[in-house]
Short mmCIF file of C-alpha atoms and ligand atoms in Angstrom, two decimals:
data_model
loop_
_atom_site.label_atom_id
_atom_site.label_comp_id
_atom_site.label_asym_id
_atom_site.label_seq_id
_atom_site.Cartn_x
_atom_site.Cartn_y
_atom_site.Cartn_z
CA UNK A 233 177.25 145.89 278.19
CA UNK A 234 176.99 143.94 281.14
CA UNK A 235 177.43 144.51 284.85
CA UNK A 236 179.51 141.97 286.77
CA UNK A 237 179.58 142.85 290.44
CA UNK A 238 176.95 140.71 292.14
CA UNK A 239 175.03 140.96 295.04
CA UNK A 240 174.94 142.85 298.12
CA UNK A 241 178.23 141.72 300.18
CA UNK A 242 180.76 143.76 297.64
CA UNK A 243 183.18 143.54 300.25
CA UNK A 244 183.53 139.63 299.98
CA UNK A 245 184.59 140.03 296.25
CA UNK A 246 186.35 137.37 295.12
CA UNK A 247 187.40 138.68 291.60
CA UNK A 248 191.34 139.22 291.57
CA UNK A 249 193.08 141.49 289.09
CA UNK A 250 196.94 141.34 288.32
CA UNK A 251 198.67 144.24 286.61
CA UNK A 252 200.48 143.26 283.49
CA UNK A 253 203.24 144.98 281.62
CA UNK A 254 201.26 146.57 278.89
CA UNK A 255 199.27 148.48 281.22
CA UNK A 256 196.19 145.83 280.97
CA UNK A 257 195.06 143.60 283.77
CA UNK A 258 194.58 139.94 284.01
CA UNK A 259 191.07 139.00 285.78
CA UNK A 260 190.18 135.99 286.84
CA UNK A 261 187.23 134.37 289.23
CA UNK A 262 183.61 134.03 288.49
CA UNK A 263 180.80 135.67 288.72
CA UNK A 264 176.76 134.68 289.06
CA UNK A 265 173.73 135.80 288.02
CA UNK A 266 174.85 137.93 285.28
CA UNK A 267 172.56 139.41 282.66
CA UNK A 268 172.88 138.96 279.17
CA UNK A 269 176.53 137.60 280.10
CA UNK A 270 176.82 135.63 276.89
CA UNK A 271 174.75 135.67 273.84
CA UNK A 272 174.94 136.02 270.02
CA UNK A 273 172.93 138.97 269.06
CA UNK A 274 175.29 141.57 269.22
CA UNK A 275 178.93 141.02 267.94
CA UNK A 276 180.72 142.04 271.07
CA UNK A 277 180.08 141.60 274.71
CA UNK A 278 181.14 144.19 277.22
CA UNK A 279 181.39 143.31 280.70
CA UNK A 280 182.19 145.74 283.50
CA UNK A 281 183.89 143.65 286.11
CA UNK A 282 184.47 144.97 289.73
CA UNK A 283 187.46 143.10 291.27
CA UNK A 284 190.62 143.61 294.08
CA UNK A 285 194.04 143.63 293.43
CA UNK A 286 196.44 142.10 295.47
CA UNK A 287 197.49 144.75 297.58
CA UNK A 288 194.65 146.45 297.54
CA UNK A 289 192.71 147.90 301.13
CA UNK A 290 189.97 145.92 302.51
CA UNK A 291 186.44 146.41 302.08
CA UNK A 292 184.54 148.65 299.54
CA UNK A 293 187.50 151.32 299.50
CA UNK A 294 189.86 148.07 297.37
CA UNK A 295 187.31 147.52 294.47
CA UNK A 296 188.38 148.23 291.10
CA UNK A 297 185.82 148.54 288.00
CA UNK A 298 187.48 146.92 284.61
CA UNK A 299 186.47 146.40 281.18
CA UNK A 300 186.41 142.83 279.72
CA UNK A 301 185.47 142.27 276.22
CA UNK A 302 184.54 139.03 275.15
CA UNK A 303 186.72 139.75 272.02
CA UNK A 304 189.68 141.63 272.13
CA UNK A 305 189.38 145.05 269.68
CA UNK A 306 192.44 145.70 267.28
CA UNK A 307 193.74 149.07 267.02
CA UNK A 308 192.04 149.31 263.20
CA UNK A 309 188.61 148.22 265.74
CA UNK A 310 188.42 144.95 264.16
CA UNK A 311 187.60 142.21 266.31
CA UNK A 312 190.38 140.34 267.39
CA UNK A 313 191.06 137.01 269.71
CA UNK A 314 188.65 135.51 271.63
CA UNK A 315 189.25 136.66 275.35
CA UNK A 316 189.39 134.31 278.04
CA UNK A 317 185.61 134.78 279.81
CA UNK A 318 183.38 132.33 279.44
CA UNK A 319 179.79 131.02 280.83
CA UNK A 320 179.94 128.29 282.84
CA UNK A 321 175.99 127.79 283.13
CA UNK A 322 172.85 129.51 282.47
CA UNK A 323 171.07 129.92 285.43
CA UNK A 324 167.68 128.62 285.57
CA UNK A 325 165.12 131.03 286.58
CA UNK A 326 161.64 131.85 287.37
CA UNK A 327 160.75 134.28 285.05
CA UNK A 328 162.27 136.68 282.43
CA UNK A 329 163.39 133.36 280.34
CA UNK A 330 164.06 135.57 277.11
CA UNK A 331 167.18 137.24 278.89
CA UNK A 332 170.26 134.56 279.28
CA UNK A 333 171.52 134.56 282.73
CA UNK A 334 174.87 133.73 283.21
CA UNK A 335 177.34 132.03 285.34
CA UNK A 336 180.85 133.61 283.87
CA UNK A 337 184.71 132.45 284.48
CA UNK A 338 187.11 134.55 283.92
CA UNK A 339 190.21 133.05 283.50
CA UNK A 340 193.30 135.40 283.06
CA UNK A 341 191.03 137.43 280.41
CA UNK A 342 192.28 140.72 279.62
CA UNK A 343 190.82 143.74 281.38
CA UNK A 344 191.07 147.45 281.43
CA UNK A 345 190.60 149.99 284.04
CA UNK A 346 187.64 151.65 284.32
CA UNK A 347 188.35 155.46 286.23
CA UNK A 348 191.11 155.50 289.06
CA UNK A 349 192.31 152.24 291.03
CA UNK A 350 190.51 151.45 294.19
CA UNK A 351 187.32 153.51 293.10
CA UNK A 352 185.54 150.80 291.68
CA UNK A 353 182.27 151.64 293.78
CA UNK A 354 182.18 155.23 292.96
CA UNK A 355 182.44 153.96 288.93
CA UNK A 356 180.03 151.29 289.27
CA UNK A 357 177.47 153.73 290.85
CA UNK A 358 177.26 156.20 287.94
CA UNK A 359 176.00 152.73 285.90
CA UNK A 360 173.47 151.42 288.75
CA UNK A 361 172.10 154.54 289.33
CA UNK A 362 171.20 154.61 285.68
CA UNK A 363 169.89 151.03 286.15
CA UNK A 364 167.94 151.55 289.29
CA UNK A 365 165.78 154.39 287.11
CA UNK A 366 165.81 151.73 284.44
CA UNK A 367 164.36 148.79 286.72
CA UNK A 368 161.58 151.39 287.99
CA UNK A 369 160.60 151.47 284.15
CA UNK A 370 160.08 148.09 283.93
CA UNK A 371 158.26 147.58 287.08
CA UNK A 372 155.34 150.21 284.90
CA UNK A 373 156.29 148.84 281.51
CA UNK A 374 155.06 145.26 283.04
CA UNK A 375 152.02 146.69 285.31
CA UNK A 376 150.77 148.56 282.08
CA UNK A 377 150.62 145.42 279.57
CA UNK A 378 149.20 143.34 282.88
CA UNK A 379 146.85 146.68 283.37
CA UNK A 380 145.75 147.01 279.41
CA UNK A 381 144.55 142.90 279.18
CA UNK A 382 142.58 142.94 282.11
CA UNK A 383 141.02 145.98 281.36
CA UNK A 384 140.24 143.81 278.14
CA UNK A 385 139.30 141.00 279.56
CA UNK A 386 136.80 142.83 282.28
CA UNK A 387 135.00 144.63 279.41
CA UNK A 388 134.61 140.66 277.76
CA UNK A 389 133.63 138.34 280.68
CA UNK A 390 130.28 138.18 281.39
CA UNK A 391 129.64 137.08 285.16
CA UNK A 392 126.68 137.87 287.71
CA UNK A 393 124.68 141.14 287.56
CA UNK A 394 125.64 144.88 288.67
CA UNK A 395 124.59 144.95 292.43
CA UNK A 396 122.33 148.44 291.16
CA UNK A 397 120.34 146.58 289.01
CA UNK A 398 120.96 144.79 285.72
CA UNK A 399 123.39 146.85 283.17
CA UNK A 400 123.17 145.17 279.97
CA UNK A 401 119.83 143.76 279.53
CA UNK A 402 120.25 142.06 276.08
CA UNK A 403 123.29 139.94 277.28
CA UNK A 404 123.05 136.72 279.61
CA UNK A 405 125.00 138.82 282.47
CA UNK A 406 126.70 141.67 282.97
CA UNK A 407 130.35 142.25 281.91
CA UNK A 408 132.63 141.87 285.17
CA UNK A 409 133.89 145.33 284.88
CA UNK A 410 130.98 146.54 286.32
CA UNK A 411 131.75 145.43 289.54
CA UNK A 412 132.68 147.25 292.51
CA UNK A 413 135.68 145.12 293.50
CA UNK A 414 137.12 144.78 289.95
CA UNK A 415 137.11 148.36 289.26
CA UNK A 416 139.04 148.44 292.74
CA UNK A 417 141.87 145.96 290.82
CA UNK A 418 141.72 148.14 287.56
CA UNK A 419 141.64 151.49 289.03
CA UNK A 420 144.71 150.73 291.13
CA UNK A 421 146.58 149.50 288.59
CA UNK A 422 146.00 152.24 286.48
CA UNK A 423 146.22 155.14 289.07
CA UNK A 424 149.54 153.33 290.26
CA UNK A 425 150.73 153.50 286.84
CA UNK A 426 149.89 156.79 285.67
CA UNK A 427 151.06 158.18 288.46
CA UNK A 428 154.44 156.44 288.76
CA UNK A 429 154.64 157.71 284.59
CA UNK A 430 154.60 161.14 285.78
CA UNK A 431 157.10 160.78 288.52
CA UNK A 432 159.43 159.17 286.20
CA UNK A 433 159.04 161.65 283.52
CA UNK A 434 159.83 164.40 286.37
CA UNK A 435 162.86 162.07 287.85
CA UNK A 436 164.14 162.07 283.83
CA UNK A 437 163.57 166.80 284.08
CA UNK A 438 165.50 166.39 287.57
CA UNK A 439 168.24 164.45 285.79
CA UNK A 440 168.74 166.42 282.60
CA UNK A 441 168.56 169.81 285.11
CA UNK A 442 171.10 168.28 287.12
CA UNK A 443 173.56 168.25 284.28
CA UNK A 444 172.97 170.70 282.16
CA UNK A 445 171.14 173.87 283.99
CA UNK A 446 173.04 176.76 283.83
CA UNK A 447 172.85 177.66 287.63
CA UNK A 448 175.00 175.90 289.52
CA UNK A 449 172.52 175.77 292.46
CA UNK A 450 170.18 174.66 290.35
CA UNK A 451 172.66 172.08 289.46
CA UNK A 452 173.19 170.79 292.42
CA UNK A 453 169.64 170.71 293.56
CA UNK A 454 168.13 168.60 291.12
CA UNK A 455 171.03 166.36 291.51
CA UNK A 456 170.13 166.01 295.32
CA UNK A 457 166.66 165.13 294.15
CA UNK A 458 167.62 162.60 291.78
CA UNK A 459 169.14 161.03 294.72
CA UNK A 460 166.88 160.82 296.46
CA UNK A 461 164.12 159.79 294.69
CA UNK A 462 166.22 157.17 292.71
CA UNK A 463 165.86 154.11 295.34
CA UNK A 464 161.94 155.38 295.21
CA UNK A 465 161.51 154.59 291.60
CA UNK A 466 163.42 151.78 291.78
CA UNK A 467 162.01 149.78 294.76
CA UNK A 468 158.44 151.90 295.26
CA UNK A 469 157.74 150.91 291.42
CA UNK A 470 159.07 147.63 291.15
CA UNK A 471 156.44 146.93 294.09
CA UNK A 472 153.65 148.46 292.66
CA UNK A 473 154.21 146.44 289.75
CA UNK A 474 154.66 143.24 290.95
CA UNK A 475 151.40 143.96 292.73
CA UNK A 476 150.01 145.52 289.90
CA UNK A 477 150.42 142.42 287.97
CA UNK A 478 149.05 140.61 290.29
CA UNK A 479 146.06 141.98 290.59
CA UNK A 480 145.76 141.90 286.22
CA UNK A 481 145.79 138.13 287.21
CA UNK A 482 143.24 138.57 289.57
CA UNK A 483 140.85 140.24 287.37
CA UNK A 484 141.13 137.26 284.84
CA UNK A 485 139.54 134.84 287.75
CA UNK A 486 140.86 131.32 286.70
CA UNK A 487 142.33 131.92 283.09
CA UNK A 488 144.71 134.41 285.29
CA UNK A 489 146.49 131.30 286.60
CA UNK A 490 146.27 129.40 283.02
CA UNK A 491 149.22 130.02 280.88
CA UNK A 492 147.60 130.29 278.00
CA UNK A 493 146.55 134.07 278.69
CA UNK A 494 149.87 135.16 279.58
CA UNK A 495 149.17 137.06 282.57
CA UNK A 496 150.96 134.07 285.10
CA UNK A 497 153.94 135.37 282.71
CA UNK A 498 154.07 139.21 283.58
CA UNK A 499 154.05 138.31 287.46
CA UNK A 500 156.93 136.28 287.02
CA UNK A 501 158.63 138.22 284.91
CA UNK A 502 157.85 141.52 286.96
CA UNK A 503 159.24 139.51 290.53
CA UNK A 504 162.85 140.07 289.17
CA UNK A 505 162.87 143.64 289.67
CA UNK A 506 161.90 144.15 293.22
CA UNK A 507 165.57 141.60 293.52
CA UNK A 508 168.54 142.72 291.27
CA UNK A 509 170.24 146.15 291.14
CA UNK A 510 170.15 145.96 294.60
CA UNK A 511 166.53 144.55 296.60
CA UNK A 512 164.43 146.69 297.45
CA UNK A 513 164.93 146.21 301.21
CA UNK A 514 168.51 147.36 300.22
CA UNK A 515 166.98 150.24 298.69
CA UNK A 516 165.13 151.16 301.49
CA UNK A 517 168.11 151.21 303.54
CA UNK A 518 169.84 153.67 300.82
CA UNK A 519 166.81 156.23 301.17
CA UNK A 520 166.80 155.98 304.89
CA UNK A 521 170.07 155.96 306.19
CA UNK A 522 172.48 157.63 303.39
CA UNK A 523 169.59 160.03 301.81
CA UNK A 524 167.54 160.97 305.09
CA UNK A 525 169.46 160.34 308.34
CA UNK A 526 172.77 161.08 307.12
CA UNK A 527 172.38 164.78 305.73
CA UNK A 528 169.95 165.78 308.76
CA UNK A 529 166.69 165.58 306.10
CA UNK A 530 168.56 167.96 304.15
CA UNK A 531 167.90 166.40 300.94
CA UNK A 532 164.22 165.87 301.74
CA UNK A 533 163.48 169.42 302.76
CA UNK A 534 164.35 170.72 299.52
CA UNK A 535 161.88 168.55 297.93
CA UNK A 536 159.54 169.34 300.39
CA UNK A 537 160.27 173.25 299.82
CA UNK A 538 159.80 172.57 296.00
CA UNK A 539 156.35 170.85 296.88
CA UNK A 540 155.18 173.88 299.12
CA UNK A 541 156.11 176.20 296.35
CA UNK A 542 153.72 174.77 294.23
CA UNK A 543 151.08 174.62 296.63
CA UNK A 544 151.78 178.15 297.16
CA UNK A 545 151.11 178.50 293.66
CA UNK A 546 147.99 176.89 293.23
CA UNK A 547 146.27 177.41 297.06
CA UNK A 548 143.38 179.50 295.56
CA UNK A 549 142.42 177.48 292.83
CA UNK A 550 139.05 176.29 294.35
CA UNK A 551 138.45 173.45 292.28
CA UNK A 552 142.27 171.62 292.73
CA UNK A 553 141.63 172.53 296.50
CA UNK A 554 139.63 169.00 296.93
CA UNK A 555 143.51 167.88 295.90
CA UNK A 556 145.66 170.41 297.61
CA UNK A 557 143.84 169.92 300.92
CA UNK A 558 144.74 166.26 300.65
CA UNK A 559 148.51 166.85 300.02
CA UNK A 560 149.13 169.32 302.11
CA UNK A 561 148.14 167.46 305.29
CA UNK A 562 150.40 164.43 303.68
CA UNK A 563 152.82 166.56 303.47
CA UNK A 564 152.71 167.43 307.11
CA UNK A 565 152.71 163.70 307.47
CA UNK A 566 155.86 163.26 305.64
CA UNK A 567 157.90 166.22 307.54
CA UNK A 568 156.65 164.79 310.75
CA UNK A 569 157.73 161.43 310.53
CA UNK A 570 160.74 161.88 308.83
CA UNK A 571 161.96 164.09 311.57
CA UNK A 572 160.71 161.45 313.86
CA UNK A 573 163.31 158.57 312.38
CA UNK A 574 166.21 161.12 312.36
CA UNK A 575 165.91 161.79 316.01
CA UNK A 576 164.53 157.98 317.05
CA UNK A 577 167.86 156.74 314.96
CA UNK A 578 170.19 158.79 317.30
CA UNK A 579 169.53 156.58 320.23
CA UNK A 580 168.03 153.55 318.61
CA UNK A 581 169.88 152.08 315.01
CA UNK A 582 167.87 149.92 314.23
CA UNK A 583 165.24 152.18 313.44
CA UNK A 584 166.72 153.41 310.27
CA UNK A 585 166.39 149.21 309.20
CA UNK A 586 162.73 148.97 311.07
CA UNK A 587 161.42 152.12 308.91
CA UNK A 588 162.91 151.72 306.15
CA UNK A 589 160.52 149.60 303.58
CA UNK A 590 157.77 151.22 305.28
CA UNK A 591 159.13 155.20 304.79
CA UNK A 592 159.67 154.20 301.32
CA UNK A 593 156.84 153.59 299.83
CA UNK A 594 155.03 156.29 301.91
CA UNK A 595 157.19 158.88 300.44
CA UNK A 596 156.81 157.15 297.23
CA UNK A 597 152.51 157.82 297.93
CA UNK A 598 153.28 161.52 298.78
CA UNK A 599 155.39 161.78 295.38
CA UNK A 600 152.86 159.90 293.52
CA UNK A 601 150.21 162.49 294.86
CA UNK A 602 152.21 165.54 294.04
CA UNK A 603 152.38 164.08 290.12
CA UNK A 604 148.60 163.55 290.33
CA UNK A 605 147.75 167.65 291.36
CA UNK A 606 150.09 168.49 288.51
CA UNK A 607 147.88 166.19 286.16
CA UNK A 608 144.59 167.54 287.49
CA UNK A 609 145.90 171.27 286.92
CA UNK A 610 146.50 170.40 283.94
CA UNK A 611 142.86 168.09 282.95
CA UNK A 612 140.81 170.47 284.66
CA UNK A 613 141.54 173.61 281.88
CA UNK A 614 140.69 170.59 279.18
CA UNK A 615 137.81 168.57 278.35
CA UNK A 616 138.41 165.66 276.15
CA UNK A 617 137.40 162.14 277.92
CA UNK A 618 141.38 161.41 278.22
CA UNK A 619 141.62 164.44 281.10
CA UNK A 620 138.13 163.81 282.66
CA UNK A 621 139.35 160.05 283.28
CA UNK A 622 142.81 161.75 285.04
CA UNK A 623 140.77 163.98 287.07
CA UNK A 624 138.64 160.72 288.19
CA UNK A 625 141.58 158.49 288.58
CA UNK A 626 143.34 161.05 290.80
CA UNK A 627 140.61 160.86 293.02
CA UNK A 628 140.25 157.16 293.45
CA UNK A 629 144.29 157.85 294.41
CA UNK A 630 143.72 160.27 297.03
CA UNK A 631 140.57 158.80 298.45
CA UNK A 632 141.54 155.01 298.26
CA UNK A 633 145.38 154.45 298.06
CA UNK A 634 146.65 157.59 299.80
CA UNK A 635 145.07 156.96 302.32
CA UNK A 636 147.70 154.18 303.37
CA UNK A 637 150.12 156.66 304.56
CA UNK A 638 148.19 156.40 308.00
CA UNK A 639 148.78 152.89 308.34
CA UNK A 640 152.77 153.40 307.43
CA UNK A 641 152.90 156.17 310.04
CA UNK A 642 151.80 153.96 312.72
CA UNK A 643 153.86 150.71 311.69
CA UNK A 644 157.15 153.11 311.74
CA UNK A 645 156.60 154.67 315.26
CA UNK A 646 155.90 151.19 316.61
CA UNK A 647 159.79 151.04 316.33
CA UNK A 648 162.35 148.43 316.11
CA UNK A 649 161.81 146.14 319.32
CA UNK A 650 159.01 144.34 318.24
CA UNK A 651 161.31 143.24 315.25
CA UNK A 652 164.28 142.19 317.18
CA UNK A 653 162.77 140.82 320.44
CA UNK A 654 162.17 137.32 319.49
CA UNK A 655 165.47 135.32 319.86
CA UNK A 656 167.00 133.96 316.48
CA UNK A 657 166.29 130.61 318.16
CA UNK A 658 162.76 130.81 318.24
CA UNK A 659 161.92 131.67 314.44
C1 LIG B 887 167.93 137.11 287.21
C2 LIG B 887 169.03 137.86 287.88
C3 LIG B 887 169.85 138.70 287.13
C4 LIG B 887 170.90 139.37 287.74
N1 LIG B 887 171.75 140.14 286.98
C5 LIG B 887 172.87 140.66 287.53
C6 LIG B 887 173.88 141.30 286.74
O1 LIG B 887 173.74 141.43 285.53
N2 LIG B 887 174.97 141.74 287.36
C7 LIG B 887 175.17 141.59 288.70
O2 LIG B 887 176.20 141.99 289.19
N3 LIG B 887 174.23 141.02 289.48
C8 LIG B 887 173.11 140.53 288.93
N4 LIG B 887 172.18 139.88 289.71
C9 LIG B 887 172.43 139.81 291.15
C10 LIG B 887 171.47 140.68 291.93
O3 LIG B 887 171.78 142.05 291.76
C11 LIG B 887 171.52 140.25 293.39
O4 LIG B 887 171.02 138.92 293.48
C12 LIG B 887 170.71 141.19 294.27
O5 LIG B 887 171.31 142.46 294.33
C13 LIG B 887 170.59 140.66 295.70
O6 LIG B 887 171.81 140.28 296.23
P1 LIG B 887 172.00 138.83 296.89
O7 LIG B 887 171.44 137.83 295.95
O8 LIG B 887 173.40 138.72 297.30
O9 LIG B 887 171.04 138.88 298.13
P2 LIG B 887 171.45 139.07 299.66
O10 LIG B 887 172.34 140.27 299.78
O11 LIG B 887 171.93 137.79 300.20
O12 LIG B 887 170.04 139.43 300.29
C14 LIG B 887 169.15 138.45 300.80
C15 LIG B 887 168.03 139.16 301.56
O13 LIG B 887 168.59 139.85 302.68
C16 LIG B 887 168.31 141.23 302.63
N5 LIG B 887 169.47 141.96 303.11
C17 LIG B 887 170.76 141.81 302.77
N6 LIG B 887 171.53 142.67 303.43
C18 LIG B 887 170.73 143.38 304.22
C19 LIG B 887 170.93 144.44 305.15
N7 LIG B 887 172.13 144.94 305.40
N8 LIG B 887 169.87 144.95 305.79
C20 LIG B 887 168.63 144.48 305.53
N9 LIG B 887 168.38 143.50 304.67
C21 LIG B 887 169.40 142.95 304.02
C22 LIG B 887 167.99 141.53 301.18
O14 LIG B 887 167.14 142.67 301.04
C23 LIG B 887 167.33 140.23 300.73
O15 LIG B 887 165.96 140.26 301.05
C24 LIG B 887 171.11 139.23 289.13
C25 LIG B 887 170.27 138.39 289.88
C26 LIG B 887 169.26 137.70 289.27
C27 LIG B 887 168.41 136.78 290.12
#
């Protein structure tokens, strides 16, 4: 199955559909930058093409979504005649070589509608939303096998001695991961990614809840949730794993840059996902304007409510309190300033696009640190060196990364003027 809509600017589609006879439509136009648009290792291609008919409204609200299978199916669902979409190119990239990326022509192939006429968007969205979780995934997926050989490699390469004294005695130095700074690299990585794996396992609870609860009100808000925290995973993760991989470089000094370690590999590759299914700065924009501004902060108080619950919960517990403390103030934080873009938006518009990246991943921090209490409730009745390394990894989060929040508060109420001041000109 692959997605053929492409890019941001939907409304300059150039994709036409014709009705035929039998029901079917005739596409034709091309598309870019499509993955997995033509390969051998399945038998049957699938694309999902958005295009406009001819008489169809302007904008968005004229998209159609159709079906085009690189074979036609035969009503016994043998394969049948080849239909007419073809690549044109592979597009040459920087990273994720393994995954063919096409340029595709359609010419007259044979398409079929995908849900109602003109509703193209709404269709498409069910699949990206799925794909926006999906691109958070690999954002971790790439930070964790970047995260697992530097931790390797820092256990391996022996370089100057622990600034405490010497460590290891019998060897010629001491093993870099007893370093101050490289710990800083690991422990990010890892508290980044541990983190994110619990916010994606709760995203996945939301989800399920959000179909299948019984309660309709329960029903509805997990799916307000989901919606919000969707462009989180996607663009919050994505960046924390393009930086996460990174720093895995990092730790590997020189060989990090060397091919022959792989780790060059797992930057490029992870660069990909803060870009398709919509960039992150797009993202941003979704969170900001459509999930925050739009609905008043309604969708964010009800997350907020469901994080105040559990404090509730878990207030007298005096040894999470040196994490509760923590959140609660960032959660004061997160109230504060997210009231402060709804109202600064009313007069000023550009705010929602001057916040946005910024709000984003500070939500994403206050999310991250909600996921981390949870895992030290649960270490802290356990004793096993798995759940005393969570307890110490969550604090490295709250003390050293969480912290960031008070940066992101500042660089949002600086506003939007310093951004738009300088004349196009003059860049
Ligand atoms: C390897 C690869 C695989 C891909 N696979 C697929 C696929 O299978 N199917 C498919 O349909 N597409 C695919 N794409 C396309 C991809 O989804 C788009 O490239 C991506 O969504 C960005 O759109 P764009 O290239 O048009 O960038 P643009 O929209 O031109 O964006 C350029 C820059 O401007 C910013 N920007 C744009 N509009 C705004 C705005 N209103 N406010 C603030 N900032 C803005 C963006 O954030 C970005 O930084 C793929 C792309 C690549 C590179």
């Amino acid at each position: 199955l692959t997605e053929a809509h492409c890019g941001t600017d939907l409304g300059l589609l150039r994709t036409k559909a014709t009705l035929n006879n039998d029901g079917t439509y005739n596409i034709s136009g091309a598309k870019i930058f499509i993955t997995s648009g033509e390969h051998d290792l399945a038998e049957n291609i699938i694309h999902t093409v958005l295009a406009r008919l001819p008489d169809a409204p302007p904008g968005i609200k004229g998209i159609s979504l159709f079906l085009v299978p690189k074979f036609l199916v035969n009503s016994d669902h043998t394969l049948g005649q080849r239909n007419a979409v073809h690549c044109g190119s592979i597009e040459e990239k920087m990273g994720i070589k393994a995954s063919s990326t096409c340029v595709m022509n359609f010419d007259n192939a044979t398409g079929y509608l995908i849900g109602e006429l003109n509703q193209g968007m709404q269709a498409m969205f069910s699949m990206m939303n799925l794909e926006r979780l999906n691109i958070g995934i690999e954002g971790i997926g790439l930070a964790e096998v970047s995260y697992q050989n530097a931790v390797n490699y820092a256990k391996d390469r022996l370089q100057s001695r622990a600034l405490t004294g010497i460590k290891f005695p019998e060897k010629a130095a001491d093993p870099i991961i007893v370093h101050p700074d490289v710990r800083r690299m690991l422990l990010t990585m890892k508290a980044y990614i541990e983190g994110g794996r619990a916010l994606s396992v709760w995203a996945a609870m939301q989800a399920d809840m959000a179909e299948h609860h019984e309660d309709e009100k329960t029903r509805e808000l997990c799916n307000n949730l989901i919606a919000l925290v969707t462009p989180v995973i996607k663009a919050f993760f994505t960046d924390f794993g393009s930086e996460a991989c990174n720093l895995g470089l990092q730790v590997l000094g020189g060989h990090g840059y060397i091919k022959e370690w792989g780790m060059e590999q797992f930057v490029r590759d992870a660069r990909i996902a803060q870009i398709y299914e919509g960039t992150n700065g797009i993202q941003a924009l979704d969170l900001v304007r459509r999930k925050l501004v739009m609905n008043e902060g309604m969708f964010l108080n009800q997350l907020i409510d469901v994080m105040v619950e559990y404090i509730s919960h878990h207030q007298t517990e005096n040894e999470l309190a040196e994490f509760i403390q923590p959140f609660e103030d960032k959660l004061k934080d997160l109230r504060e300033i997210s009231q402060w873009i709804i109202n600064a938006a009313k007069t000023d518009p550009n705010i929602i696009g001057s916040s946005s990246t910024d709000y984003l991943r500070l939500l994403g921090l206050v999310l991250l640190a909600f996921m981390w209490v949870k895992t030290v409730e649960v270490s802290l009745k356990k004793s096993a060196p798995f759940y005393q390394a969570k307890i110490k990894t969550a604090r490295f989060y709250f003390q050293k990364l969480l912290p960031q929040i008070e940066c992101l508060k500042q660089t949002i109420k600086a506003g939007s003027q310093v951004l738009m001041d300088l004349d196009t000109d003059t860049f």
